[in-house]
Amino acid sequence: MKLKELERPAVQVWSPASQHPVYLATGTSAQQLDASFSTNGALEIFEVDFRDPSLNLKHKGVLSASSRFHKLIWGNFGSGLLEGSGVIAGGGDNGMLTLYNVTHILSSGKDPVIAQRQKHTGAVRALDFNPFQGNLLASGANDSEIFIWDLNNLSVPMTLGYKSQQPPEDIKALSWNRQVQHILSSAHPSGKAVVWDLRKNEPIIKVSDHSNRMQCSGLAWHPDIATQLVLCSEDDRLPVIQLWDLRFASSPLKVLESHSRGILSVSWSQADAELLLSSAKDNQVLCWDLASSEVVYKLPTQSSWCFDVQWCPRDPPVFSAASFDGWISLYSVMGRSCEVQQMRQVDKFGGKLVTFVLPSTPAHQETQPCLRLVFISQVITESKFLMQSAELQEALRSGNLLNYCQNKIQCASLQSEKMLWQFLKVTLEQDSRTKFLKLLGYNKDELQKKVATWLKSDLELGESPQPKGDDLNSNRQQAFCSQASKYITEEASASSTFFDELVPQDMTPWEIPITEGTLTLRERNPLEVDMDGLLSQALLLGELGPAVELCLKEERFADAIILAHAGGADLLKQTQECYLAKKKTRISSLLACVVRKNWKDMVCACSLQNWREALALLLTYSGPEKFPELCDMLGARMEQEGGGALTSEARLCYVCSRSVERLVECWAKCHQASSPMALQDLMEKVMVLNRSLELLRGPDGVSPGPATTYRVTQYANLLAAQGSLATAMSYLPSDCAQPPVQQLRDRLFHAQGAGVLGQQSPPFPFPRVLVGATPHSKETSSFRLGFQPSQQLPATFTSPAPITAPIMSLTSEPRGVLSSQPHVPSVGHAPPGAPGERGLQQRPPEKMDRKELPPEHQPLKTSFEVLLQRCSQSATDLKTKRKLDEAAKRLESLYEKICEGTLSPHVLAGLHEVARCVDAGNFEQGLAVHAQVVGCSRFSEVSSFMPVLKAVLTIAQKLHV
């Protein structure tokens, strides 16, 4: 499975396992030209980001090179320093060796070239850093030249061996031993490999094929076993990979023979010692299981030779392949090794059509079992639905919902739909109430302009220029006061108040009328009270209440309001109520509503023809604590009493109140059948409104109601049915306790695998049944299935001895501040094969006391041990028996992981299913379950036991046990 690709005619190298983020360095390849025939060289560094779904690599640094490269190697030397990223060594033409400081390449600051040395006489094709002492670099070129460089002192490298002792040959590859730090091996075109002991500065053993057709193009040491290495042959007559054991170096231990033409490179996985990569001139890249000598992964045939393959040190299932057509590609041998590829492949599991082909022969005529064809096809029935769902998901992921809403507004064909999306967009913006009012047709700026125009005309302001800003507001207030004074003066004059003139022209003092308030006989009304006299007495006595009553009696409302304002809040409120009861106009109800602030009565009593005005009043005057409830009440009235005609408009009320639940319920009344596109339309609105709620209350303040949860679950089911499992999972509420939601979440979780989601299994509302598990108590289960702390390394740990003796004047303490490895007292190692000596064999680790398996998992061990015993009894050749013995040892790591509680639930469930297949003798089904478990598991979790379990199942199938 391809993860990334890069168009470069270049050699490559991964950053060390300790480096984060992961980088890939490329150097323009020597003896390889593109169509431009350019001979320029460059060293480039790219960041490998598997979270990015594209195939592109992120360019991080580039440096022009004086020559092109045959080989690149990236070491840890200097990475222990602050911001240190190690050193890249490049082997070029004409014997040039160049060392680069990676940090300086990435920062484009200081000169990144540490040193250049032209010590070799030919092209430098072989390089390797010592895995124990990062300051030691081995380089190989033509004429059997091998140098050991100390990066603390590059002036005089150590020369390995003596040319006079052997015919000069090219050095095709160099590799340090992964267990013993003073052992180095070299590969030569003649087909031999030489193992060097740097303490003695001489070769200690040579291995070669006796066919004289072996042309070594690469070699690699076993990651765990110090005495084993592999060689590959470039000769088309013998395209093989040979596994040698130095304890018996007369012939190869294994020969791998699936390539049809010469092999160009090999790479041994440092995470799983049984996995080996190879590329050849047959345009194939193969991954081998060394335990079974079988190809377990085959890259689709390439268009060109792949001349170099390398495992990624940090991400075990990933490898890179450089080909002669100018491409470097990154692949994964496990479909779920990288986050982006996991999600991409997981989404292909839903929406499957399974077709069974009936046999042509009738069942009663069949004499032996025959193959039945089963076709599994990916079926997508709602392509438009998936496209719009992807658009919504992208808008939610990027946070660019404003543009999303704007696009919906522009695409809406119905005015009601356009209005709804306009309201939804406003919920995401600042000052939403003012913008809601504008959408309803009420604009404060426009109102102020109209009022100013009326006042200007009525007050006869002439042609004076319109003031702006604060002056405009001040003049408006003055104009209003002048108009009010004018109105009051006219009313007072008409009613014969004691104000003869508001401002006397002759500036003489105004007089207070004196009267006893007696009744007088007049022609028109024989019993008319002298109201001015009574009002004057009330004012002189401070009886503002009676004075207001007199004014109201005479309908002198302006006088009444002015006097009530002077009398306090209670008197003003009583006066307002009396005025509203007596003065009936077209806007009396509106005035009463504004004055009384009884919005609930307004919502319940207003005509539904005025729903816009009612909503505008709530937006203008209602407080934030009551506003959502009042909006919902108005919307509910519109739904119930509007006869269906106002149901669509009621949604605007729910958007203003941000009531997702009521919006969904309103939608359900209009959509009895939930078609995919209708459901998609609803979810678009729900997700936008949810996001506005999160902006208002925070992520924890949003909790979906039952109607919303039901529709979201319905939507997630539809997405899952179309194959979008990851997207479906993202919509399900995480804290919902409803069984349908928990069931769907559980199904989606296990369909994708715990490693994909990076989280623990969600709660499940029903008891689980482990296949093959024995009954046990709940207390035992909860204890046994708990995660136990893993064992730690001993407090005192001794690293292998440093290489010091043969390297000229090197001391036991490396020079310079860039030393990357501590030194300990030296430990002697005898050469392999010496009589009476242990050779390179390591001291076996001490056995640790292992805990007992939990009772519910004991059947696993029983089934696998019985299978191993049956296979061992049926096996007739020593090779198979040896494999089974090795498998029994390797399966111990499985039992240890079970005891420690470090295996994920889906791996344990899969293992129990494999055990059930083993007990039933159905090894074919067991292998299928095995493949499923591996496909949805993290590589590091299962790599220690799943390959050997597969080998045992394969042996059992062949032996028919």
JSON list of C-alpha atoms in Angstrom, two decimals, residues 307-408:
[
{"chain": "A", "resi": 307, "resn": "PHE", "atom": "CA", "xyz": [17.64, -0.49, -6.64]},
{"chain": "A", "resi": 308, "resn": "ASP", "atom": "CA", "xyz": [17.23, 0.23, -2.91]},
{"chain": "A", "resi": 309, "resn": "VAL", "atom": "CA", "xyz": [14.69, -0.72, -0.23]},
{"chain": "A", "resi": 310, "resn": "GLN", "atom": "CA", "xyz": [14.90, 0.37, 3.42]},
{"chain": "A", "resi": 311, "resn": "TRP", "atom": "CA", "xyz": [12.71, -0.24, 6.45]},
{"chain": "A", "resi": 312, "resn": "CYS", "atom": "CA", "xyz": [11.71, 2.89, 8.38]},
{"chain": "A", "resi": 313, "resn": "PRO", "atom": "CA", "xyz": [13.54, 2.73, 11.75]},
{"chain": "A", "resi": 314, "resn": "ARG", "atom": "CA", "xyz": [10.78, 4.54, 13.65]},
{"chain": "A", "resi": 315, "resn": "ASP", "atom": "CA", "xyz": [7.62, 3.15, 12.03]},
{"chain": "A", "resi": 316, "resn": "PRO", "atom": "CA", "xyz": [8.22, -0.63, 11.66]},
{"chain": "A", "resi": 317, "resn": "PRO", "atom": "CA", "xyz": [5.65, -1.53, 8.95]},
{"chain": "A", "resi": 318, "resn": "VAL", "atom": "CA", "xyz": [6.78, 1.28, 6.62]},
{"chain": "A", "resi": 319, "resn": "PHE", "atom": "CA", "xyz": [9.52, 0.99, 4.02]},
{"chain": "A", "resi": 320, "resn": "SER", "atom": "CA", "xyz": [10.83, 3.09, 1.16]},
{"chain": "A", "resi": 321, "resn": "ALA", "atom": "CA", "xyz": [11.80, 2.01, -2.33]},
{"chain": "A", "resi": 322, "resn": "ALA", "atom": "CA", "xyz": [13.96, 3.97, -4.79]},
{"chain": "A", "resi": 323, "resn": "SER", "atom": "CA", "xyz": [13.67, 3.04, -8.45]},
{"chain": "A", "resi": 324, "resn": "PHE", "atom": "CA", "xyz": [15.61, 3.85, -11.61]},
{"chain": "A", "resi": 325, "resn": "ASP", "atom": "CA", "xyz": [12.63, 5.64, -13.16]},
{"chain": "A", "resi": 326, "resn": "GLY", "atom": "CA", "xyz": [13.25, 8.54, -10.76]},
{"chain": "A", "resi": 327, "resn": "TRP", "atom": "CA", "xyz": [10.67, 7.83, -8.06]},
{"chain": "A", "resi": 328, "resn": "ILE", "atom": "CA", "xyz": [11.02, 7.20, -4.33]},
{"chain": "A", "resi": 329, "resn": "SER", "atom": "CA", "xyz": [7.88, 5.63, -2.88]},
{"chain": "A", "resi": 330, "resn": "LEU", "atom": "CA", "xyz": [6.86, 4.86, 0.69]},
{"chain": "A", "resi": 331, "resn": "TYR", "atom": "CA", "xyz": [4.76, 1.77, 1.39]},
{"chain": "A", "resi": 332, "resn": "SER", "atom": "CA", "xyz": [3.27, -0.12, 4.31]},
{"chain": "A", "resi": 333, "resn": "VAL", "atom": "CA", "xyz": [3.19, -3.90, 4.60]},
{"chain": "A", "resi": 334, "resn": "MET", "atom": "CA", "xyz": [0.25, -3.62, 7.00]},
{"chain": "A", "resi": 335, "resn": "GLY", "atom": "CA", "xyz": [-2.89, -1.84, 5.90]},
{"chain": "A", "resi": 336, "resn": "ARG", "atom": "CA", "xyz": [-3.36, -0.16, 9.28]},
{"chain": "A", "resi": 337, "resn": "SER", "atom": "CA", "xyz": [0.16, 0.86, 10.19]},
{"chain": "A", "resi": 338, "resn": "CYS", "atom": "CA", "xyz": [-0.29, 4.55, 9.53]},
{"chain": "A", "resi": 339, "resn": "GLU", "atom": "CA", "xyz": [-3.14, 6.73, 10.72]},
{"chain": "A", "resi": 340, "resn": "VAL", "atom": "CA", "xyz": [-4.22, 8.14, 7.38]},
{"chain": "A", "resi": 341, "resn": "GLN", "atom": "CA", "xyz": [-4.05, 4.81, 5.57]},
{"chain": "A", "resi": 342, "resn": "GLN", "atom": "CA", "xyz": [-5.91, 3.21, 8.45]},
{"chain": "A", "resi": 343, "resn": "MET", "atom": "CA", "xyz": [-8.83, 5.55, 8.04]},
{"chain": "A", "resi": 344, "resn": "ARG", "atom": "CA", "xyz": [-8.69, 5.32, 4.25]},
{"chain": "A", "resi": 345, "resn": "GLN", "atom": "CA", "xyz": [-8.87, 1.52, 4.30]},
{"chain": "A", "resi": 346, "resn": "VAL", "atom": "CA", "xyz": [-11.32, 1.24, 7.17]},
{"chain": "A", "resi": 347, "resn": "ASP", "atom": "CA", "xyz": [-13.86, 3.23, 5.19]},
{"chain": "A", "resi": 348, "resn": "LYS", "atom": "CA", "xyz": [-13.82, 0.47, 2.55]},
{"chain": "A", "resi": 349, "resn": "PHE", "atom": "CA", "xyz": [-15.26, -2.13, 4.96]},
{"chain": "A", "resi": 350, "resn": "GLY", "atom": "CA", "xyz": [-18.82, -0.80, 4.94]},
{"chain": "A", "resi": 351, "resn": "GLY", "atom": "CA", "xyz": [-21.22, -1.04, 2.00]},
{"chain": "A", "resi": 352, "resn": "LYS", "atom": "CA", "xyz": [-20.15, -4.50, 0.82]},
{"chain": "A", "resi": 353, "resn": "LEU", "atom": "CA", "xyz": [-22.01, -6.73, -1.61]},
{"chain": "A", "resi": 354, "resn": "VAL", "atom": "CA", "xyz": [-21.18, -10.42, -1.21]},
{"chain": "A", "resi": 355, "resn": "THR", "atom": "CA", "xyz": [-21.98, -12.65, -4.22]},
{"chain": "A", "resi": 356, "resn": "PHE", "atom": "CA", "xyz": [-21.91, -16.45, -3.97]},
{"chain": "A", "resi": 357, "resn": "VAL", "atom": "CA", "xyz": [-21.41, -18.43, -7.19]},
{"chain": "A", "resi": 358, "resn": "LEU", "atom": "CA", "xyz": [-23.28, -21.72, -7.23]},
{"chain": "A", "resi": 359, "resn": "PRO", "atom": "CA", "xyz": [-21.35, -24.78, -8.44]},
{"chain": "A", "resi": 360, "resn": "SER", "atom": "CA", "xyz": [-22.17, -26.07, -11.89]},
{"chain": "A", "resi": 361, "resn": "THR", "atom": "CA", "xyz": [-22.40, -29.67, -10.61]},
{"chain": "A", "resi": 362, "resn": "PRO", "atom": "CA", "xyz": [-25.46, -30.58, -8.52]},
{"chain": "A", "resi": 363, "resn": "ALA", "atom": "CA", "xyz": [-24.67, -31.21, -4.89]},
{"chain": "A", "resi": 364, "resn": "HIS", "atom": "CA", "xyz": [-25.78, -34.89, -4.96]},
{"chain": "A", "resi": 365, "resn": "GLN", "atom": "CA", "xyz": [-23.33, -35.59, -7.80]},
{"chain": "A", "resi": 366, "resn": "GLU", "atom": "CA", "xyz": [-20.29, -34.08, -6.11]},
{"chain": "A", "resi": 367, "resn": "THR", "atom": "CA", "xyz": [-17.72, -36.71, -5.19]},
{"chain": "A", "resi": 368, "resn": "GLN", "atom": "CA", "xyz": [-15.27, -34.40, -3.46]},
{"chain": "A", "resi": 369, "resn": "PRO", "atom": "CA", "xyz": [-15.24, -30.87, -2.06]},
{"chain": "A", "resi": 370, "resn": "CYS", "atom": "CA", "xyz": [-14.98, -28.20, -4.73]},
{"chain": "A", "resi": 371, "resn": "LEU", "atom": "CA", "xyz": [-14.07, -24.55, -4.64]},
{"chain": "A", "resi": 372, "resn": "ARG", "atom": "CA", "xyz": [-16.94, -22.10, -4.22]},
{"chain": "A", "resi": 373, "resn": "LEU", "atom": "CA", "xyz": [-16.37, -18.62, -5.57]},
{"chain": "A", "resi": 374, "resn": "VAL", "atom": "CA", "xyz": [-17.30, -15.69, -3.35]},
{"chain": "A", "resi": 375, "resn": "PHE", "atom": "CA", "xyz": [-17.07, -12.14, -4.71]},
{"chain": "A", "resi": 376, "resn": "ILE", "atom": "CA", "xyz": [-16.97, -9.15, -2.37]},
{"chain": "A", "resi": 377, "resn": "SER", "atom": "CA", "xyz": [-17.68, -5.79, -3.99]},
{"chain": "A", "resi": 378, "resn": "GLN", "atom": "CA", "xyz": [-17.72, -2.27, -2.62]},
{"chain": "A", "resi": 379, "resn": "VAL", "atom": "CA", "xyz": [-21.18, -0.78, -3.26]},
{"chain": "A", "resi": 380, "resn": "ILE", "atom": "CA", "xyz": [-21.99, 2.91, -2.99]},
{"chain": "A", "resi": 381, "resn": "THR", "atom": "CA", "xyz": [-25.62, 3.72, -3.71]},
{"chain": "A", "resi": 382, "resn": "GLU", "atom": "CA", "xyz": [-25.69, 7.32, -2.53]},
{"chain": "A", "resi": 383, "resn": "SER", "atom": "CA", "xyz": [-22.77, 9.07, -4.21]},
{"chain": "A", "resi": 384, "resn": "LYS", "atom": "CA", "xyz": [-24.31, 12.55, -3.93]},
{"chain": "A", "resi": 385, "resn": "PHE", "atom": "CA", "xyz": [-25.05, 11.94, -0.26]},
{"chain": "A", "resi": 386, "resn": "LEU", "atom": "CA", "xyz": [-21.42, 10.95, 0.39]},
{"chain": "A", "resi": 387, "resn": "MET", "atom": "CA", "xyz": [-20.15, 13.95, -1.55]},
{"chain": "A", "resi": 388, "resn": "GLN", "atom": "CA", "xyz": [-22.22, 16.40, 0.49]},
{"chain": "A", "resi": 389, "resn": "SER", "atom": "CA", "xyz": [-21.32, 14.57, 3.68]},
{"chain": "A", "resi": 390, "resn": "ALA", "atom": "CA", "xyz": [-17.64, 14.98, 2.82]},
{"chain": "A", "resi": 391, "resn": "GLU", "atom": "CA", "xyz": [-18.17, 18.71, 2.21]},
{"chain": "A", "resi": 392, "resn": "LEU", "atom": "CA", "xyz": [-19.81, 19.08, 5.61]},
{"chain": "A", "resi": 393, "resn": "GLN", "atom": "CA", "xyz": [-17.06, 17.09, 7.30]},
{"chain": "A", "resi": 394, "resn": "GLU", "atom": "CA", "xyz": [-14.38, 19.25, 5.69]},
{"chain": "A", "resi": 395, "resn": "ALA", "atom": "CA", "xyz": [-16.15, 22.45, 6.76]},
{"chain": "A", "resi": 396, "resn": "LEU", "atom": "CA", "xyz": [-16.41, 21.16, 10.35]},
{"chain": "A", "resi": 397, "resn": "ARG", "atom": "CA", "xyz": [-12.79, 20.05, 10.34]},
{"chain": "A", "resi": 398, "resn": "SER", "atom": "CA", "xyz": [-11.43, 23.31, 8.95]},
{"chain": "A", "resi": 399, "resn": "GLY", "atom": "CA", "xyz": [-13.79, 25.52, 10.97]},
{"chain": "A", "resi": 400, "resn": "ASN", "atom": "CA", "xyz": [-14.72, 27.44, 7.81]},
{"chain": "A", "resi": 401, "resn": "LEU", "atom": "CA", "xyz": [-18.47, 27.27, 8.43]},
{"chain": "A", "resi": 402, "resn": "LEU", "atom": "CA", "xyz": [-19.18, 30.86, 7.42]},
{"chain": "A", "resi": 403, "resn": "ASN", "atom": "CA", "xyz": [-18.18, 30.17, 3.83]},
{"chain": "A", "resi": 404, "resn": "TYR", "atom": "CA", "xyz": [-20.08, 26.89, 3.99]},
{"chain": "A", "resi": 405, "resn": "CYS", "atom": "CA", "xyz": [-23.28, 28.72, 5.02]},
{"chain": "A", "resi": 406, "resn": "GLN", "atom": "CA", "xyz": [-22.71, 31.39, 2.36]},
{"chain": "A", "resi": 407, "resn": "ASN", "atom": "CA", "xyz": [-22.50, 28.72, -0.32]},
{"chain": "A", "resi": 408, "resn": "LYS", "atom": "CA", "xyz": [-25.73, 27.20, 0.97]}
]
